[in-house]
Amino acid sequence: MVGSGPNGLSAAILLAQAGLRTTVFEAQPTIGGGARSAELTLPGFVHDVCSAVHPLAASSPAFAAFPLAEHGLAWIQPPLPLAHPLDDGSAAVMAMSLDETCARLGADGATYRRAIGPLVRRWRELVPMIQAPLLRIPTHPLLLARFGALAFWPAAPSARLLFRTEAARALFAGIAAHSVMPLEALGSAAFGWLLAAAGHAVGWPIPRGGSQAIANALASYFESLGGRIVTNSRIRSLAELGEASLVLCDVTPRQFVALASHRLPDRFSRKLEAYRYGPGVFKVDWALRAPIPWKAAECSRAGTVHVGGSLDEIAASERAIAGATPSPRPFVLVVQPSLFDSSRAPAGQHTAWAYCHVPHASTADMTERIESQIERFAPGFRARILARHTMTPADLASHNANLIGGDITGGAQDLRQLVLRPTRLFYRTPLDGVYLCSSSTPPGGAVHGMCGYHAAHAALRARGLT
């Protein structure tokens, strides 16, 4: 196994469960890929290096099949999954309770319920279909069709058509912006409905102690099965792996071409080289002397706060990521874990985590713009900063080679690349026994382990081991 992200570790667990002697090689000193935590600012302040909030991890069929609680993973549910402050001092809210959310949405509550209610009620049936290659025959075709009827459309026009209030439109736009796509793009609405349904079905939880706890629990279970993990070991060629019967690579297409070198057929290499990476992110972590002083009280009860104002503002920000210049007023995703997990900071002090989307490989310093957006809805925020740590797209790629150009989704997640990701072979490659299992394979980005789960099952089936 090349790479110790959640997908690599999930695949490694399945191989070990099948009785195969399995070794994971990780280039970095620590395991975890996009699920790492570290003291980035000051001693005692624990920050999530990449991912922070995990609705799809809490929904993951792969993680549900592993005894991760026995290996130290504990979820914390903030009182509110999400708040979205508005300029009038109020906030739109997604509560875990669908009833409460609909009541808060007022005139748009009934419309919201009609759209999302069936998805929430049958969430456990919907998730396995969504978190699998889209070309498979669905087990519940009518349910998937219902989701598809909402998901196919662009997020911004969908919000304007369905909702009448600024609050409901802004709330949906912020959730849909997790797609890292312009909100006018076909399929961008899918991410809004998916993550909103997850919020009502399983919440938007954070792992106690930081996202590293997810990787550590996966690794602990893997090692209990006899697996072996080798860190500080960068694999530069498949030849270094010797005569392994199976090789699974938790890497993106660009890294895989380099690993396989001349062994790949030219046509397959060209397809991988044509794979499109998405926009990047610029990330800031803060050590704070006190919590963020939000004007809207609901924001202080939310694990995640979407900072970006109205639908029109968010749409303008996300359109900019497709160009060369990032938005002057970016849409900012803020997480405040220490409000709900005291292990993240010294007593009485706090951490905060935030990022905004930027064009691929952007070199712009977004610190001032991000902090200005937060200050807009939380006057006095800057006065509470003890220290900050920033990561540009290049910094993110240096930390994790899969984050090319700062792309945290494993490649552009538009409709074409979601259906055929990265090629029509999905996890398979033309090389016998060699598979891809990163977020560049279905179902795509986020911490859920399902790319590795499906890749490992494909590899074991090919060997007649499942």
Tab-separated table of C-alpha atoms in Angstrom:
chain	number	residue	atom	x	y	z
A	1	MET	CA	0.000	0.000	0.000
A	2	VAL	CA	1.428	3.363	-1.046
A	3	GLY	CA	0.047	6.174	1.119
A	4	SER	CA	-1.544	6.207	4.579
A	5	GLY	CA	-4.525	8.486	4.080
A	6	PRO	CA	-7.973	7.231	5.144
A	7	ASN	CA	-8.426	5.568	1.746
A	8	GLY	CA	-5.071	3.811	1.903
A	9	LEU	CA	-5.606	2.637	5.473
A	10	SER	CA	-9.146	1.417	4.710
A	11	ALA	CA	-7.863	-0.599	1.757
A	12	ALA	CA	-5.010	-1.979	3.848
A	13	ILE	CA	-7.459	-3.139	6.532
A	14	LEU	CA	-9.519	-5.099	4.002
A	15	LEU	CA	-6.406	-6.749	2.576
A	16	ALA	CA	-5.248	-7.690	6.071
A	17	GLN	CA	-8.716	-9.021	6.929
A	18	ALA	CA	-8.439	-11.253	3.855
A	19	GLY	CA	-5.287	-12.776	5.302
A	20	LEU	CA	-2.726	-10.958	3.163
A	21	ARG	CA	0.485	-9.734	4.773
A	22	THR	CA	0.137	-6.022	4.155
A	23	THR	CA	2.563	-3.125	4.500
A	24	VAL	CA	1.685	0.568	4.218
A	25	PHE	CA	4.420	2.949	3.075
A	26	GLU	CA	4.044	6.626	3.984
A	27	ALA	CA	6.371	9.376	2.734
A	28	GLN	CA	5.709	11.738	5.651
A	29	PRO	CA	6.833	11.289	9.279
A	30	THR	CA	3.188	10.904	10.361
A	31	ILE	CA	0.298	8.921	8.922
A	32	GLY	CA	-3.072	10.291	7.902
A	33	GLY	CA	-2.972	12.110	4.567
A	34	GLY	CA	-5.866	14.567	4.804
A	35	ALA	CA	-6.641	13.470	8.380
A	36	ARG	CA	-3.739	14.860	10.388
A	37	SER	CA	-3.459	17.148	13.397
A	38	ALA	CA	-0.495	19.091	14.749
A	39	GLU	CA	0.528	22.003	16.979
A	40	LEU	CA	0.800	24.486	14.126
A	41	THR	CA	0.729	27.745	16.105
A	42	LEU	CA	1.698	27.524	19.792
A	43	PRO	CA	2.387	24.630	22.192
A	44	GLY	CA	-0.828	23.044	23.420
A	45	PHE	CA	-2.968	24.279	20.514
A	46	VAL	CA	-3.956	21.287	18.354
A	47	HIS	CA	-4.970	22.159	14.795
A	48	ASP	CA	-6.309	19.990	11.983
A	49	VAL	CA	-3.858	20.255	9.105
A	50	CYS	CA	-6.435	19.560	6.379
A	51	SER	CA	-9.883	18.080	7.118
A	52	ALA	CA	-11.717	19.044	10.306
A	53	VAL	CA	-15.444	18.186	10.137
A	54	HIS	CA	-16.619	14.791	8.952
A	55	PRO	CA	-20.267	14.154	8.016
A	56	LEU	CA	-19.242	11.636	5.357
A	57	ALA	CA	-16.896	9.828	7.746
A	58	ALA	CA	-19.776	9.441	10.182
A	59	SER	CA	-21.849	8.038	7.290
A	60	SER	CA	-19.152	5.817	5.799
A	61	PRO	CA	-20.042	2.137	5.294
A	62	ALA	CA	-16.309	1.386	5.361
A	63	PHE	CA	-15.706	3.025	8.733
A	64	ALA	CA	-18.915	1.474	10.100
A	65	ALA	CA	-17.505	-1.965	9.280
A	66	PHE	CA	-14.381	-1.358	11.389
A	67	PRO	CA	-14.298	-1.281	15.245
A	68	LEU	CA	-12.835	2.217	15.305
A	69	ALA	CA	-14.379	3.182	18.651
A	70	GLU	CA	-12.447	0.313	20.219
A	71	HIS	CA	-9.299	1.864	18.791
A	72	GLY	CA	-9.852	5.336	20.206
A	73	LEU	CA	-12.143	7.182	17.776
A	74	ALA	CA	-14.858	9.237	19.480
A	75	TRP	CA	-17.188	11.677	17.730
A	76	ILE	CA	-18.343	14.997	19.165
A	77	GLN	CA	-21.578	16.557	17.895
A	78	PRO	CA	-21.648	20.356	18.338
A	79	PRO	CA	-25.077	21.700	19.377
A	80	LEU	CA	-25.518	22.993	15.822
A	81	PRO	CA	-23.779	21.479	12.781
A	82	LEU	CA	-23.772	24.767	10.858
A	83	ALA	CA	-24.498	28.468	11.176
A	84	HIS	CA	-24.351	31.061	8.417
A	85	PRO	CA	-24.170	34.688	9.666
A	86	LEU	CA	-25.864	37.482	7.749
A	87	ASP	CA	-25.152	41.214	7.734
A	88	ASP	CA	-28.222	42.097	9.782
A	89	GLY	CA	-26.766	40.260	12.776
A	90	SER	CA	-28.910	37.155	12.374
A	91	ALA	CA	-27.797	33.723	11.187
A	92	ALA	CA	-29.298	30.999	9.044
A	93	VAL	CA	-28.978	27.669	10.811
A	94	MET	CA	-28.833	24.011	9.899
A	95	ALA	CA	-29.723	22.114	13.073
A	96	MET	CA	-29.383	18.365	13.253
A	97	SER	CA	-33.149	18.288	13.761
A	98	LEU	CA	-34.934	18.673	10.437
A	99	ASP	CA	-37.986	20.047	12.255
A	100	GLU	CA	-35.944	22.765	13.971
A	101	THR	CA	-34.220	23.700	10.716
A	102	CYS	CA	-37.493	24.004	8.860
A	103	ALA	CA	-38.978	26.117	11.655
A	104	ARG	CA	-35.970	28.456	11.536
A	105	LEU	CA	-36.268	28.766	7.748
A	106	GLY	CA	-39.773	30.199	8.111
A	107	ALA	CA	-41.419	30.703	4.725
A	108	ASP	CA	-38.951	28.310	3.091
A	109	GLY	CA	-39.243	25.556	5.694
A	110	ALA	CA	-41.932	23.563	3.904
A	111	THR	CA	-40.062	23.654	0.583
A	112	TYR	CA	-36.848	22.563	2.274
A	113	ARG	CA	-38.640	19.684	4.000
A	114	ARG	CA	-40.246	18.440	0.781
A	115	ALA	CA	-36.890	18.420	-0.985
A	116	ILE	CA	-34.668	16.896	1.645
A	117	GLY	CA	-36.998	14.950	3.932
A	118	PRO	CA	-37.051	11.732	1.844
A	119	LEU	CA	-33.244	11.768	1.586
A	120	VAL	CA	-32.868	12.133	5.346
A	121	ARG	CA	-35.376	9.379	6.121
A	122	ARG	CA	-33.584	6.902	3.842
A	123	TRP	CA	-30.048	8.167	4.383
A	124	ARG	CA	-28.566	4.742	5.190
A	125	GLU	CA	-29.933	3.373	1.917
A	126	LEU	CA	-28.815	6.401	-0.090
A	127	VAL	CA	-25.217	6.618	1.148
A	128	PRO	CA	-23.917	3.303	-0.269
A	129	MET	CA	-25.220	4.252	-3.710
A	130	ILE	CA	-23.674	7.723	-3.643
A	131	GLN	CA	-20.377	6.490	-2.237
A	132	ALA	CA	-19.834	4.039	-5.098
A	133	PRO	CA	-19.084	4.383	-8.827
A	134	LEU	CA	-22.066	6.109	-10.429
A	135	LEU	CA	-22.265	3.627	-13.308
A	136	ARG	CA	-23.218	0.720	-11.038
A	137	ILE	CA	-26.801	-0.581	-11.008
A	138	PRO	CA	-28.377	1.055	-7.932
A	139	THR	CA	-29.972	-1.061	-5.207
A	140	HIS	CA	-32.725	1.543	-4.749
A	141	PRO	CA	-33.159	3.161	-8.176
A	142	LEU	CA	-36.153	5.360	-7.291
A	143	LEU	CA	-34.368	6.814	-4.275
A	144	LEU	CA	-31.241	7.508	-6.302
A	145	ALA	CA	-33.383	9.051	-9.044
A	146	ARG	CA	-34.992	11.335	-6.471
A	147	PHE	CA	-31.568	12.486	-5.324
A	148	GLY	CA	-30.434	12.870	-8.932
A	149	ALA	CA	-33.434	15.072	-9.765
A	150	LEU	CA	-32.161	17.565	-7.167
A	151	ALA	CA	-28.437	16.969	-7.588
A	152	PHE	CA	-28.010	17.426	-11.336
A	153	TRP	CA	-28.757	21.153	-11.352
A	154	PRO	CA	-26.540	24.170	-10.666
A	155	ALA	CA	-26.700	25.266	-7.042
A	156	ALA	CA	-27.269	29.000	-7.510
A	157	PRO	CA	-30.269	28.785	-9.876
A	158	SER	CA	-31.692	25.956	-7.740
A	159	ALA	CA	-31.545	28.112	-4.613
A	160	ARG	CA	-33.166	31.078	-6.370
A	161	LEU	CA	-35.923	28.897	-7.814
A	162	LEU	CA	-36.748	26.952	-4.647
A	163	PHE	CA	-36.291	29.512	-1.876
A	164	ARG	CA	-37.726	32.983	-1.319
A	165	THR	CA	-35.689	34.209	1.659
A	166	GLU	CA	-32.110	35.455	1.676
A	167	ALA	CA	-31.359	33.231	4.662
A	168	ALA	CA	-32.385	29.964	2.987
A	169	ARG	CA	-30.624	30.861	-0.258
A	170	ALA	CA	-27.407	31.772	1.545
A	171	LEU	CA	-27.510	28.646	3.715
A	172	PHE	CA	-27.856	26.361	0.704
A	173	ALA	CA	-25.229	28.256	-1.299
A	174	GLY	CA	-22.671	27.872	1.466
A	175	ILE	CA	-23.242	24.131	1.743
A	176	ALA	CA	-23.130	23.686	-2.039
A	177	ALA	CA	-19.865	25.644	-2.189
A	178	HIS	CA	-18.141	22.616	-0.622
A	179	SER	CA	-18.203	21.314	-4.199
A	180	VAL	CA	-15.299	23.685	-4.993
A	181	MET	CA	-17.128	24.480	-8.234
A	182	PRO	CA	-18.823	27.602	-9.564
A	183	LEU	CA	-22.374	27.514	-8.249
A	184	GLU	CA	-23.616	27.925	-11.834
A	185	ALA	CA	-22.023	24.575	-12.805
A	186	LEU	CA	-24.199	21.533	-13.435
A	187	GLY	CA	-23.995	19.151	-10.505
A	188	SER	CA	-22.950	21.753	-7.934
A	189	ALA	CA	-26.325	21.378	-6.188
A	190	ALA	CA	-25.477	17.736	-5.437
A	191	PHE	CA	-23.022	18.724	-2.742
A	192	GLY	CA	-25.551	21.013	-1.106
A	193	TRP	CA	-28.219	18.336	-0.842
A	194	LEU	CA	-25.765	15.597	0.102
A	195	LEU	CA	-24.110	17.490	2.948
A	196	ALA	CA	-27.380	18.966	4.193
A	197	ALA	CA	-28.987	15.527	4.329
A	198	ALA	CA	-25.935	14.209	6.152
A	199	GLY	CA	-26.243	17.049	8.657
A	200	HIS	CA	-29.754	15.958	9.565
A	201	ALA	CA	-29.054	12.225	9.431
A	202	VAL	CA	-25.687	11.957	11.219
A	203	GLY	CA	-24.622	15.538	11.997
A	204	TRP	CA	-21.387	17.281	11.104
A	205	PRO	CA	-19.229	15.806	13.863
A	206	ILE	CA	-15.620	16.422	14.843
A	207	PRO	CA	-13.271	13.721	16.192
A	208	ARG	CA	-12.208	14.128	19.802
A	209	GLY	CA	-8.576	15.210	19.827
A	210	GLY	CA	-8.471	16.165	16.143
A	211	SER	CA	-8.737	14.524	12.742
A	212	GLN	CA	-5.540	12.620	13.469
A	213	ALA	CA	-7.730	10.426	15.684
A	214	ILE	CA	-9.401	8.981	12.561
A	215	ALA	CA	-6.074	7.962	11.014
A	216	ASN	CA	-4.768	6.686	14.345
A	217	ALA	CA	-7.830	4.494	14.906
A	218	LEU	CA	-7.600	3.053	11.384
A	219	ALA	CA	-3.889	2.396	11.850
A	220	SER	CA	-4.386	0.813	15.266
A	221	TYR	CA	-7.005	-1.586	13.927
A	222	PHE	CA	-4.843	-2.388	10.893
A	223	GLU	CA	-1.848	-3.194	13.105
A	224	SER	CA	-4.049	-5.363	15.335
A	225	LEU	CA	-4.661	-7.490	12.220
A	226	GLY	CA	-0.917	-7.927	11.745
A	227	GLY	CA	-0.424	-5.044	9.327
A	228	ARG	CA	2.765	-3.005	9.189
A	229	ILE	CA	3.214	0.745	8.639
A	230	VAL	CA	6.504	2.298	7.527
A	231	THR	CA	6.729	6.098	7.736
A	232	ASN	CA	9.415	8.377	6.270
A	233	SER	CA	9.470	6.030	3.291
A	234	ARG	CA	8.721	7.716	-0.025
A	235	ILE	CA	8.094	5.224	-2.829
A	236	ARG	CA	9.402	6.674	-6.079
A	237	SER	CA	8.906	3.647	-8.334
A	238	LEU	CA	6.712	0.559	-8.292
A	239	ALA	CA	9.932	-1.394	-8.789
A	240	GLU	CA	10.835	-0.631	-5.155
A	241	LEU	CA	7.902	-2.790	-4.004
A	242	GLY	CA	9.403	-6.012	-5.360
A	243	GLU	CA	7.163	-8.993	-6.061
A	244	ALA	CA	4.092	-7.898	-4.088
A	245	SER	CA	1.014	-9.763	-5.323
A	246	LEU	CA	-1.145	-6.646	-4.964
A	247	VAL	CA	-0.162	-2.975	-4.977
A	248	LEU	CA	-2.722	-0.289	-4.120
A	249	CYS	CA	-1.750	3.334	-4.557
A	250	ASP	CA	-3.381	6.108	-2.547
A	251	VAL	CA	-2.005	8.688	-4.990
A	252	THR	CA	-3.437	10.924	-7.706
A	253	PRO	CA	-2.988	10.200	-11.433
A	254	ARG	CA	0.032	12.462	-11.751
A	255	GLN	CA	1.913	10.631	-8.984
A	256	PHE	CA	0.897	7.263	-10.379
A	257	VAL	CA	2.324	8.026	-13.818
A	258	ALA	CA	5.625	8.856	-12.128
A	259	LEU	CA	5.523	5.676	-10.014
A	260	ALA	CA	4.731	3.385	-12.949
A	261	SER	CA	7.025	5.158	-15.421
A	262	HIS	CA	7.543	3.251	-18.677
A	263	ARG	CA	5.446	0.254	-17.537
A	264	LEU	CA	2.160	1.964	-18.455
A	265	PRO	CA	0.785	1.805	-22.006
A	266	ASP	CA	1.120	5.192	-23.693
A	267	ARG	CA	-2.631	5.554	-24.160
A	268	PHE	CA	-3.363	5.016	-20.463
A	269	SER	CA	-0.566	7.387	-19.457
A	270	ARG	CA	-2.026	10.080	-21.708
A	271	LYS	CA	-5.453	9.642	-20.105
A	272	LEU	CA	-4.000	10.042	-16.637
A	273	GLU	CA	-1.930	13.033	-17.710
A	274	ALA	CA	-5.123	14.636	-19.068
A	275	TYR	CA	-6.840	14.278	-15.701
A	276	ARG	CA	-7.919	17.712	-14.487
A	277	TYR	CA	-7.097	18.987	-11.021
A	278	GLY	CA	-9.394	21.458	-9.317
A	279	PRO	CA	-9.004	24.832	-7.600
A	280	GLY	CA	-6.860	25.137	-4.516
A	281	VAL	CA	-7.403	26.370	-0.993
A	282	PHE	CA	-5.660	28.880	1.250
A	283	LYS	CA	-5.837	27.881	4.905
A	284	VAL	CA	-5.328	29.721	8.191
A	285	ASP	CA	-5.199	28.334	11.747
A	286	TRP	CA	-5.390	30.585	14.793
A	287	ALA	CA	-4.541	30.272	18.439
A	288	LEU	CA	-7.040	32.522	20.236
A	289	ARG	CA	-7.150	34.084	23.694
A	290	ALA	CA	-10.979	33.738	23.678
A	291	PRO	CA	-13.722	32.390	21.370
A	292	ILE	CA	-14.593	34.192	18.132
A	293	PRO	CA	-17.030	37.012	19.143
A	294	TRP	CA	-19.798	36.345	16.638
A	295	LYS	CA	-22.607	38.894	16.476
A	296	ALA	CA	-25.148	36.101	15.901
A	297	ALA	CA	-25.358	33.938	19.030
A	298	GLU	CA	-26.130	30.826	16.975
A	299	CYS	CA	-22.625	30.910	15.501
A	300	SER	CA	-21.117	30.261	18.940
A	301	ARG	CA	-23.088	26.999	19.143
A	302	ALA	CA	-22.041	25.743	15.695
A	303	GLY	CA	-19.072	23.545	14.892
A	304	THR	CA	-18.901	25.000	11.376
A	305	VAL	CA	-19.610	28.587	10.376
A	306	HIS	CA	-19.938	29.606	6.718
A	307	VAL	CA	-18.734	33.165	6.275
A	308	GLY	CA	-19.671	34.756	2.989
A	309	GLY	CA	-22.908	36.683	3.269
A	310	SER	CA	-25.548	36.304	0.587
A	311	LEU	CA	-26.014	33.789	-2.202
A	312	ASP	CA	-24.865	36.373	-4.740
A	313	GLU	CA	-21.651	37.049	-2.816
A	314	ILE	CA	-20.854	33.361	-2.413
A	315	ALA	CA	-21.554	32.684	-6.081
A	316	ALA	CA	-19.238	35.538	-7.106
A	317	SER	CA	-16.482	34.189	-4.856
A	318	GLU	CA	-16.771	30.664	-6.254
A	319	ARG	CA	-16.833	31.929	-9.862
A	320	ALA	CA	-13.484	33.605	-9.224
A	321	ILE	CA	-11.753	30.303	-8.436
A	322	ALA	CA	-12.164	29.255	-12.058
A	323	GLY	CA	-10.049	32.235	-13.166
A	324	ALA	CA	-6.646	33.571	-12.209
A	325	THR	CA	-7.500	36.034	-9.430
A	326	PRO	CA	-9.147	35.044	-6.136
A	327	SER	CA	-12.138	36.935	-4.825
A	328	PRO	CA	-11.565	40.100	-2.766
A	329	ARG	CA	-14.391	38.894	-0.473
A	330	PRO	CA	-13.932	35.128	-0.374
A	331	PHE	CA	-16.357	32.567	0.935
A	332	VAL	CA	-14.686	31.290	4.117
A	333	LEU	CA	-15.311	27.985	5.887
A	334	VAL	CA	-14.620	28.325	9.620
A	335	VAL	CA	-14.413	25.544	12.218
A	336	GLN	CA	-14.122	26.206	15.956
A	337	PRO	CA	-13.446	22.794	17.533
A	338	SER	CA	-12.159	23.935	20.923
A	339	LEU	CA	-15.646	25.207	21.834
A	340	PHE	CA	-16.718	21.553	22.038
A	341	ASP	CA	-13.428	19.674	22.569
A	342	SER	CA	-11.312	20.987	25.445
A	343	SER	CA	-8.341	18.864	24.358
A	344	ARG	CA	-7.658	21.242	21.446
A	345	ALA	CA	-6.302	24.212	23.450
A	346	PRO	CA	-5.049	25.244	26.904
A	347	ALA	CA	-7.769	26.014	29.446
A	348	GLY	CA	-9.654	29.197	28.614
A	349	GLN	CA	-8.065	29.530	25.170
A	350	HIS	CA	-9.202	28.348	21.767
A	351	THR	CA	-8.345	27.284	18.256
A	352	ALA	CA	-10.019	28.168	14.969
A	353	TRP	CA	-9.501	26.713	11.498
A	354	ALA	CA	-10.522	28.315	8.208
A	355	TYR	CA	-9.926	28.203	4.495
A	356	CYS	CA	-11.160	29.767	1.305
A	357	HIS	CA	-11.090	28.509	-2.269
A	358	VAL	CA	-8.539	30.021	-4.640
A	359	PRO	CA	-7.527	29.345	-8.251
A	360	HIS	CA	-5.376	26.279	-8.800
A	361	ALA	CA	-1.810	26.835	-7.523
A	362	SER	CA	-2.597	30.448	-6.602
A	363	THR	CA	0.211	32.336	-4.866
A	364	ALA	CA	-2.066	35.031	-3.412
A	365	ASP	CA	-1.851	35.674	0.337
A	366	MET	CA	-5.469	35.496	1.489
A	367	THR	CA	-4.836	36.065	5.202
A	368	GLU	CA	-6.100	39.643	5.313
A	369	ARG	CA	-9.145	38.876	3.178
A	370	ILE	CA	-10.104	35.844	5.286
A	371	GLU	CA	-9.711	37.741	8.554
A	372	SER	CA	-11.667	40.712	7.213
A	373	GLN	CA	-14.570	38.458	6.327
A	374	ILE	CA	-14.619	36.975	9.840
A	375	GLU	CA	-14.271	40.428	11.423
A	376	ARG	CA	-17.291	41.517	9.361
A	377	PHE	CA	-19.508	39.096	11.296
A	378	ALA	CA	-17.446	38.963	14.515
A	379	PRO	CA	-16.138	42.455	15.367
A	380	GLY	CA	-13.112	42.198	17.649
A	381	PHE	CA	-11.946	38.873	16.220
A	382	ARG	CA	-8.454	40.110	15.361
A	383	ALA	CA	-7.880	41.358	18.917
A	384	ARG	CA	-8.261	37.753	20.133
A	385	ILE	CA	-5.532	36.276	17.919
A	386	LEU	CA	-2.471	35.017	19.792
A	387	ALA	CA	-0.797	33.410	16.778
A	388	ARG	CA	-1.630	32.290	13.256
A	389	HIS	CA	-0.333	29.691	10.816
A	390	THR	CA	-1.030	29.936	7.097
A	391	MET	CA	-0.824	27.362	4.311
A	392	THR	CA	-0.787	28.314	0.636
A	393	PRO	CA	-1.630	25.788	-2.076
A	394	ALA	CA	2.100	25.112	-2.414
A	395	ASP	CA	2.424	24.536	1.343
A	396	LEU	CA	-0.445	22.073	1.280
A	397	ALA	CA	1.129	20.176	-1.620
A	398	SER	CA	4.452	20.083	0.229
A	399	HIS	CA	2.729	18.557	3.243
A	400	ASN	CA	0.718	16.060	1.172
A	401	ALA	CA	1.807	15.333	-2.400
A	402	ASN	CA	-1.771	14.448	-3.394
A	403	LEU	CA	-2.872	18.074	-2.912
A	404	ILE	CA	-1.627	19.243	-6.292
A	405	GLY	CA	-2.030	22.983	-6.677
A	406	GLY	CA	-3.792	22.996	-3.300
A	407	ASP	CA	-6.628	20.804	-4.655
A	408	ILE	CA	-8.097	19.003	-1.614
A	409	THR	CA	-10.650	16.986	-3.626
A	410	GLY	CA	-8.338	14.721	-5.622
A	411	GLY	CA	-9.267	16.371	-8.913
A	412	ALA	CA	-12.053	18.521	-10.327
A	413	GLN	CA	-15.412	17.134	-9.205
A	414	ASP	CA	-17.529	18.157	-12.178
A	415	LEU	CA	-19.998	15.700	-13.697
A	416	ARG	CA	-17.567	14.213	-16.218
A	417	GLN	CA	-14.886	13.446	-13.681
A	418	LEU	CA	-17.332	12.144	-11.115
A	419	VAL	CA	-18.697	9.552	-13.550
A	420	LEU	CA	-15.351	8.431	-15.018
A	421	ARG	CA	-12.804	8.969	-12.262
A	422	PRO	CA	-9.963	8.922	-13.285
A	423	THR	CA	-10.735	6.637	-16.288
A	424	ARG	CA	-13.413	4.126	-17.233
A	425	LEU	CA	-11.323	1.489	-15.397
A	426	PHE	CA	-11.968	3.301	-12.078
A	427	TYR	CA	-9.619	1.578	-9.606
A	428	ARG	CA	-7.961	-0.819	-12.036
A	429	THR	CA	-4.890	-0.082	-14.117
A	430	PRO	CA	-3.428	-1.969	-17.090
A	431	LEU	CA	-0.792	-3.418	-14.736
A	432	ASP	CA	-1.629	-6.797	-13.200
A	433	GLY	CA	-2.356	-6.478	-9.491
A	434	VAL	CA	-1.880	-2.689	-9.395
A	435	TYR	CA	-4.799	-0.474	-8.375
A	436	LEU	CA	-5.561	3.165	-7.618
A	437	CYS	CA	-7.437	3.959	-4.390
A	438	SER	CA	-7.109	7.710	-3.794
A	439	SER	CA	-9.812	10.389	-3.881
A	440	SER	CA	-9.125	10.566	-7.621
A	441	THR	CA	-11.272	7.396	-7.821
A	442	PRO	CA	-14.991	7.069	-6.954
A	443	PRO	CA	-16.669	8.429	-4.940
A	444	GLY	CA	-14.147	11.282	-4.792
A	445	GLY	CA	-12.963	13.691	-2.118
A	446	ALA	CA	-13.676	13.833	1.634
A	447	VAL	CA	-12.641	11.608	4.529
A	448	HIS	CA	-14.726	8.435	4.215
A	449	GLY	CA	-12.333	5.664	3.155
A	450	MET	CA	-14.716	4.500	0.443
A	451	CYS	CA	-12.234	4.893	-2.438
A	452	GLY	CA	-9.898	2.489	-0.681
A	453	TYR	CA	-12.790	0.238	0.345
A	454	HIS	CA	-13.995	-0.241	-3.235
A	455	ALA	CA	-10.469	-0.556	-4.652
A	456	ALA	CA	-9.560	-3.272	-2.157
A	457	HIS	CA	-12.743	-5.208	-2.926
A	458	ALA	CA	-11.964	-4.969	-6.658
A	459	ALA	CA	-8.429	-6.259	-6.042
A	460	LEU	CA	-9.597	-9.126	-3.817
A	461	ARG	CA	-12.309	-10.150	-6.307
A	462	ALA	CA	-9.731	-10.292	-9.078
A	463	ARG	CA	-7.652	-12.656	-6.931
A	464	GLY	CA	-10.682	-14.755	-5.983
A	465	LEU	CA	-10.339	-13.785	-2.321
A	466	THR	CA	-13.826	-12.410	-1.750
